Short mmCIF file of C-alpha atoms and ligand atoms in Angstrom, two decimals:
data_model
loop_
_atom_site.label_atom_id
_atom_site.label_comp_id
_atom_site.label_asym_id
_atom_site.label_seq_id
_atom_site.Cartn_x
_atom_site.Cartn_y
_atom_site.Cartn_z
CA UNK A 1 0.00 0.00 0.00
CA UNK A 2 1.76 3.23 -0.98
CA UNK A 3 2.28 5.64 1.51
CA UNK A 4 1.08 9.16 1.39
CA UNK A 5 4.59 10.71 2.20
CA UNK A 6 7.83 8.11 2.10
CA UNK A 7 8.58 7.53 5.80
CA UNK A 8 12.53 7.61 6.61
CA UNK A 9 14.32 6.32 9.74
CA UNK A 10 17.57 5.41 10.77
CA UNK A 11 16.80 2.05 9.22
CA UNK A 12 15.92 3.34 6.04
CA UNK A 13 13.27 4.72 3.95
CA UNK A 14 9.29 3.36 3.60
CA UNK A 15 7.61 3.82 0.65
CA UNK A 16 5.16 1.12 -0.03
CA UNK A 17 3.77 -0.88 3.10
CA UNK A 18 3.35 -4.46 3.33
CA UNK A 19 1.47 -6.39 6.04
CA UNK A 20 -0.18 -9.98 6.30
CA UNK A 21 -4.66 -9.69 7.04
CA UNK A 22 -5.53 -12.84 8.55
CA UNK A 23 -9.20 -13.77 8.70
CA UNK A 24 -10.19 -16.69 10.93
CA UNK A 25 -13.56 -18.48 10.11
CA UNK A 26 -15.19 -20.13 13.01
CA UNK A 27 -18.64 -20.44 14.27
CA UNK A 28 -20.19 -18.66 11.29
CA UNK A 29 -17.96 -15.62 12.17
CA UNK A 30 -14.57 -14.08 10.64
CA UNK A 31 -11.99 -12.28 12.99
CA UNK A 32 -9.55 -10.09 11.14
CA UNK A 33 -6.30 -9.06 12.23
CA UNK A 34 -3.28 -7.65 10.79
CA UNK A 35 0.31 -8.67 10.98
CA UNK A 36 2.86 -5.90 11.23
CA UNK A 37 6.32 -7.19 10.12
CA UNK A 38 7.42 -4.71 7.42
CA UNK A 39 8.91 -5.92 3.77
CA UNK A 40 12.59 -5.43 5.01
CA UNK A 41 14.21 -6.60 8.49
CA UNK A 42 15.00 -3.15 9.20
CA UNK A 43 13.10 -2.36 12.24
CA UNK A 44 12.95 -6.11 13.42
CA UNK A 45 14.40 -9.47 12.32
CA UNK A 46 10.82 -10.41 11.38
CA UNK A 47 9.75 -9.84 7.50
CA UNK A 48 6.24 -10.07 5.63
CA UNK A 49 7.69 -13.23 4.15
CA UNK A 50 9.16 -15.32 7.48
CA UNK A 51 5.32 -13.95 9.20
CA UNK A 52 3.47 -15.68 6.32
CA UNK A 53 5.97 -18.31 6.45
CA UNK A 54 5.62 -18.98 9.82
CA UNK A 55 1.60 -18.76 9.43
CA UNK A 56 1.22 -20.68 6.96
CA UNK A 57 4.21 -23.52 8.14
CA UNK A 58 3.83 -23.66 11.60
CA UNK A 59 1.03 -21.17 14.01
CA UNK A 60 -1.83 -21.64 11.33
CA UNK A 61 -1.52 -25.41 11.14
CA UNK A 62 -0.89 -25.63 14.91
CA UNK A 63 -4.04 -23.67 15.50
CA UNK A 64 -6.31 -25.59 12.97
CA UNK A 65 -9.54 -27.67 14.55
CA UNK A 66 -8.67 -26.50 17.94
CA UNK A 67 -10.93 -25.20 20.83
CA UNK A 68 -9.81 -22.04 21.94
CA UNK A 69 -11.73 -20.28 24.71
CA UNK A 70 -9.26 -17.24 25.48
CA UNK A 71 -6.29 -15.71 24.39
CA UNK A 72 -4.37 -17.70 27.10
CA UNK A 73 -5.58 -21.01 25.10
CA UNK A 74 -4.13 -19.11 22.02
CA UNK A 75 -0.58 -19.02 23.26
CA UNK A 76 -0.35 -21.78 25.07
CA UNK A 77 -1.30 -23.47 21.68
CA UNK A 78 1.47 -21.62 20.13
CA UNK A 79 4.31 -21.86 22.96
CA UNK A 80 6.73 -23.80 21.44
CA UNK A 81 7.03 -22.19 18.10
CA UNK A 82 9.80 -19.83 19.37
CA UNK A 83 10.11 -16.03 18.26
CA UNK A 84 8.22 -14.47 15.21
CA UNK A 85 6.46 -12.27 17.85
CA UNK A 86 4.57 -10.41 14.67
CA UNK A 87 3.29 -13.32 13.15
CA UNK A 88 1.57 -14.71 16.28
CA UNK A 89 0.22 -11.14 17.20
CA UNK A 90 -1.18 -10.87 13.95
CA UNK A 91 -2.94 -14.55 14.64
CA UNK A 92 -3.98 -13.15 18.03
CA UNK A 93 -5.62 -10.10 17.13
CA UNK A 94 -8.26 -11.93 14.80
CA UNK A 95 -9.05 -14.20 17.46
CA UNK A 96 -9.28 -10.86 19.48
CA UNK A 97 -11.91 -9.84 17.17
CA UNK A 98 -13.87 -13.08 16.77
CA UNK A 99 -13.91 -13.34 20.51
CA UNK A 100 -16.08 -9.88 20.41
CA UNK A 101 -17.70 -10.71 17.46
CA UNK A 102 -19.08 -13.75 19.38
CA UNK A 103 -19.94 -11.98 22.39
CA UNK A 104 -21.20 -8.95 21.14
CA UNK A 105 -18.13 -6.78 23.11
CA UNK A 106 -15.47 -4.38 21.73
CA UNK A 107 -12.32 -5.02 22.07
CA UNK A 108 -11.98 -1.92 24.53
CA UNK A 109 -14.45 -3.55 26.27
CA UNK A 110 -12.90 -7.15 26.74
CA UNK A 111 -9.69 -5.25 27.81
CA UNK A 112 -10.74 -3.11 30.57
CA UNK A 113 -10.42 0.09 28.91
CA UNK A 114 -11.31 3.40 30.42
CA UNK A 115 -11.67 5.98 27.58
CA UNK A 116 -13.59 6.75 24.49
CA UNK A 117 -11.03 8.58 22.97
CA UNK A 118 -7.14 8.27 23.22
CA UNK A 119 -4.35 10.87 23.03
CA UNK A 120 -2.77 11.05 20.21
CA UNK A 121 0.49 12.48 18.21
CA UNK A 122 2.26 12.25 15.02
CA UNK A 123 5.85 11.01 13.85
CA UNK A 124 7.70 12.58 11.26
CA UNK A 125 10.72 10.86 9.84
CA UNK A 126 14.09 12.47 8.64
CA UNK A 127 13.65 15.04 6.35
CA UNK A 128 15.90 16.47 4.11
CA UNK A 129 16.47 19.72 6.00
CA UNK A 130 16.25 21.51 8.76
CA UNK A 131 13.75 24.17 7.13
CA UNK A 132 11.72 21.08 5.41
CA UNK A 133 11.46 19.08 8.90
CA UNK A 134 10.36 22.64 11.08
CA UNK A 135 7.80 23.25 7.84
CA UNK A 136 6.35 19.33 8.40
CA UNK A 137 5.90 19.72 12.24
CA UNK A 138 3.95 22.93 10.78
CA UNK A 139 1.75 21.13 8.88
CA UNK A 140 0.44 18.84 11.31
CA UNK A 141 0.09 21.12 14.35
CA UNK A 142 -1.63 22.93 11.57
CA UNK A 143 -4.04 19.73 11.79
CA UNK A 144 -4.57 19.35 15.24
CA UNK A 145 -1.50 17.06 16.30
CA UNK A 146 -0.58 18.15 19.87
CA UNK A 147 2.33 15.76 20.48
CA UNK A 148 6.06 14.86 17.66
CA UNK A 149 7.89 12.69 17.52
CA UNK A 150 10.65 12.82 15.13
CA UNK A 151 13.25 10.53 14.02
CA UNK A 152 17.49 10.65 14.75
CA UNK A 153 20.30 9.14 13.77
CA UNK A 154 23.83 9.60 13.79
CA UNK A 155 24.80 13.19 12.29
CA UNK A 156 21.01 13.81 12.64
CA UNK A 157 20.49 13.79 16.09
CA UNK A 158 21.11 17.01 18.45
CA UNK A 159 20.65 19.81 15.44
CA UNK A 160 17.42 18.25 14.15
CA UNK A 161 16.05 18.47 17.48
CA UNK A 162 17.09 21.97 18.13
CA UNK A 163 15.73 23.23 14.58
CA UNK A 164 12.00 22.24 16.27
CA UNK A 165 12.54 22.91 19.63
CA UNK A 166 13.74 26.22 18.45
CA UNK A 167 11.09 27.16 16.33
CA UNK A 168 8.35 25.68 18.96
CA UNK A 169 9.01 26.70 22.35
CA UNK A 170 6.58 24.78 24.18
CA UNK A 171 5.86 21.36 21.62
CA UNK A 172 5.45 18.05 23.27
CA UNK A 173 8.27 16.59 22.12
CA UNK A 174 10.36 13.33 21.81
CA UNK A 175 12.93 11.47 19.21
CA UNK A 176 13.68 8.01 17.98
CA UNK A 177 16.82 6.73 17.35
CA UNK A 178 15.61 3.17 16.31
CA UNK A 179 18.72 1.83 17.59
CA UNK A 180 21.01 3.43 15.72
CA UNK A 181 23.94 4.36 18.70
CA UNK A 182 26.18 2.72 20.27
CA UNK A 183 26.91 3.57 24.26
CA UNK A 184 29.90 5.53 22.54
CA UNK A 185 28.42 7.32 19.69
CA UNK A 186 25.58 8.27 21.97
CA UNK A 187 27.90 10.71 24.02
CA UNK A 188 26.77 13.32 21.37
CA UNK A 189 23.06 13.38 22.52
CA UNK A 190 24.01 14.81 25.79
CA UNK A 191 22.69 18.48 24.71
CA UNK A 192 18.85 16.64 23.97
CA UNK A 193 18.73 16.56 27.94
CA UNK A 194 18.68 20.06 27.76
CA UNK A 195 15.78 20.03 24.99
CA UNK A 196 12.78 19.88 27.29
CA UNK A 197 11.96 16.33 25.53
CA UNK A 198 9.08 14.15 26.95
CA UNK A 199 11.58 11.25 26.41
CA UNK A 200 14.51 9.62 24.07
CA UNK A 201 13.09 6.36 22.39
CA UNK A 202 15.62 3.16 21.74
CA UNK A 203 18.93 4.79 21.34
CA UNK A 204 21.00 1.60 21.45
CA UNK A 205 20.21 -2.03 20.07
CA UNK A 206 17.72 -3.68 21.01
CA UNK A 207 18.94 -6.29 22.73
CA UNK A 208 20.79 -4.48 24.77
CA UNK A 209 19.28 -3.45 28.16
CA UNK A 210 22.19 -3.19 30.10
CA UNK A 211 23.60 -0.33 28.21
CA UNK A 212 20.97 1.06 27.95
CA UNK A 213 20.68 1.38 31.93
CA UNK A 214 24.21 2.66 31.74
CA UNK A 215 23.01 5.32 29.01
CA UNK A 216 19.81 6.40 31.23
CA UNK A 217 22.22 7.25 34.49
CA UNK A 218 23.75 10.08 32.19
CA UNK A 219 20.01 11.49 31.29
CA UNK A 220 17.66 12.81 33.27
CA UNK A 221 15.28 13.10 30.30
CA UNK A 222 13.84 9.05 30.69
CA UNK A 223 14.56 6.85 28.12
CA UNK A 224 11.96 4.95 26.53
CA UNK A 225 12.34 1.35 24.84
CA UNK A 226 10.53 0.56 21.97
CA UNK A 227 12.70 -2.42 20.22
CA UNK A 228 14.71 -3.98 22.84
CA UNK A 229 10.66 -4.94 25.29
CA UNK A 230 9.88 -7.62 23.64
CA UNK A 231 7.88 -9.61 26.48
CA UNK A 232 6.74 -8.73 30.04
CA UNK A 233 9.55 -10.77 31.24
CA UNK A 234 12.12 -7.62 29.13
CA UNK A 235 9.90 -5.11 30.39
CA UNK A 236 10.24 -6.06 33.96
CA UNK A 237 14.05 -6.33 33.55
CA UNK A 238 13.93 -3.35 32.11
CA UNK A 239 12.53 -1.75 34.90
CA UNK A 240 14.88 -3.60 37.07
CA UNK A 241 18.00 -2.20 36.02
CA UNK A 242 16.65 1.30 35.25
CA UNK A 243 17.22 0.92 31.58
CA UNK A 244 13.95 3.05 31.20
CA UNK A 245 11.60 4.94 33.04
CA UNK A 246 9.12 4.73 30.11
CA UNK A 247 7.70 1.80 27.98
CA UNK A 248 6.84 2.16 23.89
CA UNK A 249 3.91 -1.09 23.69
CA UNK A 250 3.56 -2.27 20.52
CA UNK A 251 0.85 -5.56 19.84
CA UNK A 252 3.46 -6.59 17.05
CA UNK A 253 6.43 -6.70 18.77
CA UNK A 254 5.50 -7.85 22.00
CA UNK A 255 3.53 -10.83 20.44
CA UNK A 256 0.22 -10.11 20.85
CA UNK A 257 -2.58 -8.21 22.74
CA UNK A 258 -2.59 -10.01 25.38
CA UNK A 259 1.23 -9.86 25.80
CA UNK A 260 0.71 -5.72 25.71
CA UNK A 261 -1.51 -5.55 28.38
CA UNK A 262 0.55 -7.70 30.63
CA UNK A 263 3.44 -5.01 30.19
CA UNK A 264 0.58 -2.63 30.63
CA UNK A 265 -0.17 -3.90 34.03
CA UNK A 266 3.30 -4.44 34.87
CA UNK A 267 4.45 -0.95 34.39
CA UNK A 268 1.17 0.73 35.89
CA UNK A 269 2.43 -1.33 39.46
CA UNK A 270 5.39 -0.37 39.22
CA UNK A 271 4.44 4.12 37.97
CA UNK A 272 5.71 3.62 34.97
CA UNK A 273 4.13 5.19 31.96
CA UNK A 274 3.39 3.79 28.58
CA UNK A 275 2.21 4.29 25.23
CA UNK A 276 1.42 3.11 22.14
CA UNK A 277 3.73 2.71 19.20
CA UNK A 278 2.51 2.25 15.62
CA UNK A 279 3.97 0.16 12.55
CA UNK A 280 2.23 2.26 10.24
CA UNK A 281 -1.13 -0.35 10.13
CA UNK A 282 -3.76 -0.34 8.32
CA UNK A 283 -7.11 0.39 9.83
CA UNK A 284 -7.06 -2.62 10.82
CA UNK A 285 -3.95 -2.92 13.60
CA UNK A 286 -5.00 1.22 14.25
CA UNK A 287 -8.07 0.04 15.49
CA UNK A 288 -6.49 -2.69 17.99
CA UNK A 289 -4.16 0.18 19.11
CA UNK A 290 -6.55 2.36 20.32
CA UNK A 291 -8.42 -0.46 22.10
CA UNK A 292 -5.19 -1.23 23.95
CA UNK A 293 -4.16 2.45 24.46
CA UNK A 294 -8.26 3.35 26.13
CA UNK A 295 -6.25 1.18 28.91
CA UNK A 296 -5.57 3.26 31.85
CA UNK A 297 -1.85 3.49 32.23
CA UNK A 298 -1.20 4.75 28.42
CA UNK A 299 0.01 8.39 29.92
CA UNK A 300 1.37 9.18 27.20
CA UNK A 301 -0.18 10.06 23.36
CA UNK A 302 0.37 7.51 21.06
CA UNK A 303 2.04 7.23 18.14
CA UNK A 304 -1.60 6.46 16.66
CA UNK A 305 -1.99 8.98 13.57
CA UNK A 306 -5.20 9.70 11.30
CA UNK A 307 -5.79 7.36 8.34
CA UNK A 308 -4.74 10.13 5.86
CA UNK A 309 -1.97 10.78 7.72
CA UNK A 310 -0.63 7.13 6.13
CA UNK A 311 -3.03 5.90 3.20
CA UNK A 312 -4.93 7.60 0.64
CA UNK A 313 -6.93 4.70 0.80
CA UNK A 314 -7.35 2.48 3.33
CA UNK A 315 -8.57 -1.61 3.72
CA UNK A 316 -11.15 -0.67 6.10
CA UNK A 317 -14.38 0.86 5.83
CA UNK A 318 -14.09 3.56 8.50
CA UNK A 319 -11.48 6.11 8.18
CA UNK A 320 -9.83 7.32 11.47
CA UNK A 321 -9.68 10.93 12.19
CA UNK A 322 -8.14 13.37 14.84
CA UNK A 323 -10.50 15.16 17.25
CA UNK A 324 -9.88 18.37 17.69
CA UNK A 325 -8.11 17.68 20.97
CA UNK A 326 -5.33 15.52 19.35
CA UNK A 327 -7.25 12.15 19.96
CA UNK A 328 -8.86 9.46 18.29
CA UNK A 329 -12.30 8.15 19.10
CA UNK A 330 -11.73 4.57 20.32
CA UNK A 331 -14.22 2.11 18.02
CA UNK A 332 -16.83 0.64 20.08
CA UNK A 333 -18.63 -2.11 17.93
CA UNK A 334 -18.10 -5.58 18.72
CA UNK A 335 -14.24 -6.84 18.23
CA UNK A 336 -12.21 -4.47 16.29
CA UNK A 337 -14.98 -2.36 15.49
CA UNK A 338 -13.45 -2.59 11.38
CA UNK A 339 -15.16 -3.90 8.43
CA UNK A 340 -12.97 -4.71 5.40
CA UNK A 341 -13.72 -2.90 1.82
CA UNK A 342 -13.10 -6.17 -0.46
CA UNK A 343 -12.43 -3.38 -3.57
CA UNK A 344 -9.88 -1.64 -1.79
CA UNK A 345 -8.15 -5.25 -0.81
CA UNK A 346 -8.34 -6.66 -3.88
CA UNK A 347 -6.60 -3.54 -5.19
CA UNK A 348 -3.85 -3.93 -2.95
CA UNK A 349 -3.59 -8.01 -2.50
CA UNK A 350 -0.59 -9.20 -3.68
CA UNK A 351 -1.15 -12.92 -2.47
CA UNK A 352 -3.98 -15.03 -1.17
CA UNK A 353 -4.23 -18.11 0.93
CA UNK A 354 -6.79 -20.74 2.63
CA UNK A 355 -5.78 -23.08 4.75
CA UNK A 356 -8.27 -25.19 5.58
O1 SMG B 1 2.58 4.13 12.83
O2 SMG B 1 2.74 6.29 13.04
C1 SMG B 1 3.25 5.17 12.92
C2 SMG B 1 4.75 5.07 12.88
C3 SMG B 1 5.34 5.31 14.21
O3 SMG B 1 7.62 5.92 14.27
C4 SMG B 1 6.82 5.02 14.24
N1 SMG B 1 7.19 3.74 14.26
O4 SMG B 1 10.19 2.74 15.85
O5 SMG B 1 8.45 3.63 16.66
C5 SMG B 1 9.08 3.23 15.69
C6 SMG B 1 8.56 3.33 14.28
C7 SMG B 1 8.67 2.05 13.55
C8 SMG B 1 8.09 2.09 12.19
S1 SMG B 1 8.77 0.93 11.17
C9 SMG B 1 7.47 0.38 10.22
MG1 MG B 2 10.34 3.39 17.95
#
């Protein structure tokens, strides 16, 4: 699906989006979900070609004829398939929707959340200036986006930041590295502490908590992993060692829905905010994220932006637009609260499967 601006990080550069829609059929209903994993292993090991390898090889098959009663049944059924946390979320989040489908519940609902409409921002990748990037933070406070993010990397880091701090005083904001510094190189982000930033997101690799705990005793703006929490057992080592004092939840990478609001829970006993990252979904995943981020301890606005902010068209049939408080109205039909548009998929579908 092309995007409606290319989208560049310290990874590279997104132009056209891939993801995997699953549809489960059981019980006279379909639950859709979406699986995240990206074309390239840039931001993660996982690819749209091991997820549907994996589904179609090994969760899919393993799933097949079973009873499944919750999402607990769900990974227990898929335990010993290790890794490929993408693929199972994506397998998760249509049972997620059957599972309201069947009961009649949203998917807010079945998780506990607390709000009809979620706080919201925008992130803007690299840009090739200074003057370009302070005129695209512009244009979306211009829209109503109350919260940036915008993305670093090496030689982009400190001066980036500055060009929008300078030019907006008082703008919620925070920047993503994506893992592009090492405990060394990182030494030149000193001068974001004096920024005024609501947090620095995954400076170092991601798996690599411990320097990242020796990186946060040189801030006192809190770090925030995104990559390197990729369970509730990472979080809560996380936590542990003061490698953050903030937690980036993402369904895809943490495995599943059920995975997030573990973390959720875990970090709301122990004060620590979260908030909801985004993989550039369709309105498909966007809708699961703003179930999971009604939840209570999601402090912080998400990285949850309008549909036109990604597609020109999208695969769903309702489009998702900012309030004019910076949020997004949380759906409230039964499971995902998403219908698909079969014209807009079969413009888009580059492969089809049913396994049966
Ligand atoms: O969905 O608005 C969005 C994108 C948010 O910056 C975003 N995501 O590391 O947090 C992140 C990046 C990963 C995007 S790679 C597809
Ligand atoms: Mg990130």
């Amino acid at each position: 699906m092309p995007l409606v601006s290319p989208f560049e990080t310290s990874f590279g550069r997104i132009i056209t989006r891939d993801s995997i829609l699953l549809e489960i059929f059981a019980e006279g209903l379909i639950g859709i979900g979406e699986c995240v994993a990206d074309r390239d292993p840039g931001y993660a090991y996982e690819t749209s070609g091991t997820a549907w390898h994996i589904l179609k090889d090994f969760l899919i098959p393993a799933l097949l004829g079973h009873d499944v009663h919750d999402a607990i049944d769900l990974l227990q059924i898929v335990l010993g398939i290790k890794g490929h946390a993408m693929a199972k979320a994506g397998l998760e989040m249509a049972f997620w929707d059957l599972l309201g489908k069947k009961t009649g519940h949203s998917l807010r609902d079945l998780l506990g959340g607390t709000r009809n409409r979620v706080p919201v921002g925008v992130s803007i990748g690299l840009q090739e200036s200074h003057e370009k990037l302070v005129a695209t933070v512009e244009d979306y406070l211009a829209l109503g986006y109350q919260r940036v993010k915008i993305k670093i990397k090496p030689g982009r880091d400190v001066d980036d930041t500055l060009a929008v701090r300078s030019a907006f005083p008082d703008l919620p904001l925070q920047v993503d590295a994506n893992s592009a510094f090492t405990l060394e190189s990182a030494e030149a982000l000193i001068p974001l502490d004096d920024l005024n930033l609501l947090l620095i997101e995954q400076p170092l690799a991601e798996d690599d908590l411990w320097d990242h705990s020796r990186l946060q005793r040189k801030f006192r703006t809190p770090l925030c992993l995104d990559e390197s929490i990729i369970s509730p057992r990472h979080a809560r080592q996380a936590l542990e060692m003061d490698a953050c004092r903030i937690v980036n939840i993402k369904v895809g990478r943490v495995g599943g829905i059920s995975q997030g609001v573990a973390i959720h829970d875990l970090c709301q006993a122990q004060d620590t905010p979260v908030w909801c990252g985004g993989m550039l979904e369709t309105g498909v995943g966007r809708a699961a994220n703003l179930a999971l981020a009604s939840l209570p301890n999601f402090k912080l606005p998400g990285d949850i932006s309008a549909t036109d902010r990604y597609y020109e068209r999208d695969i769903t049939e309702q489009c998702f637009t900012l309030n004019s408080d910076s949020t997004i109205s949380v759906p409230d039909s039964p499971g995902l609260g998403v219908s698909l548009d079969a014209k807009a998929i079969a413009k888009f579908s580059l492969r089809n499967l049913r396994l049966k």
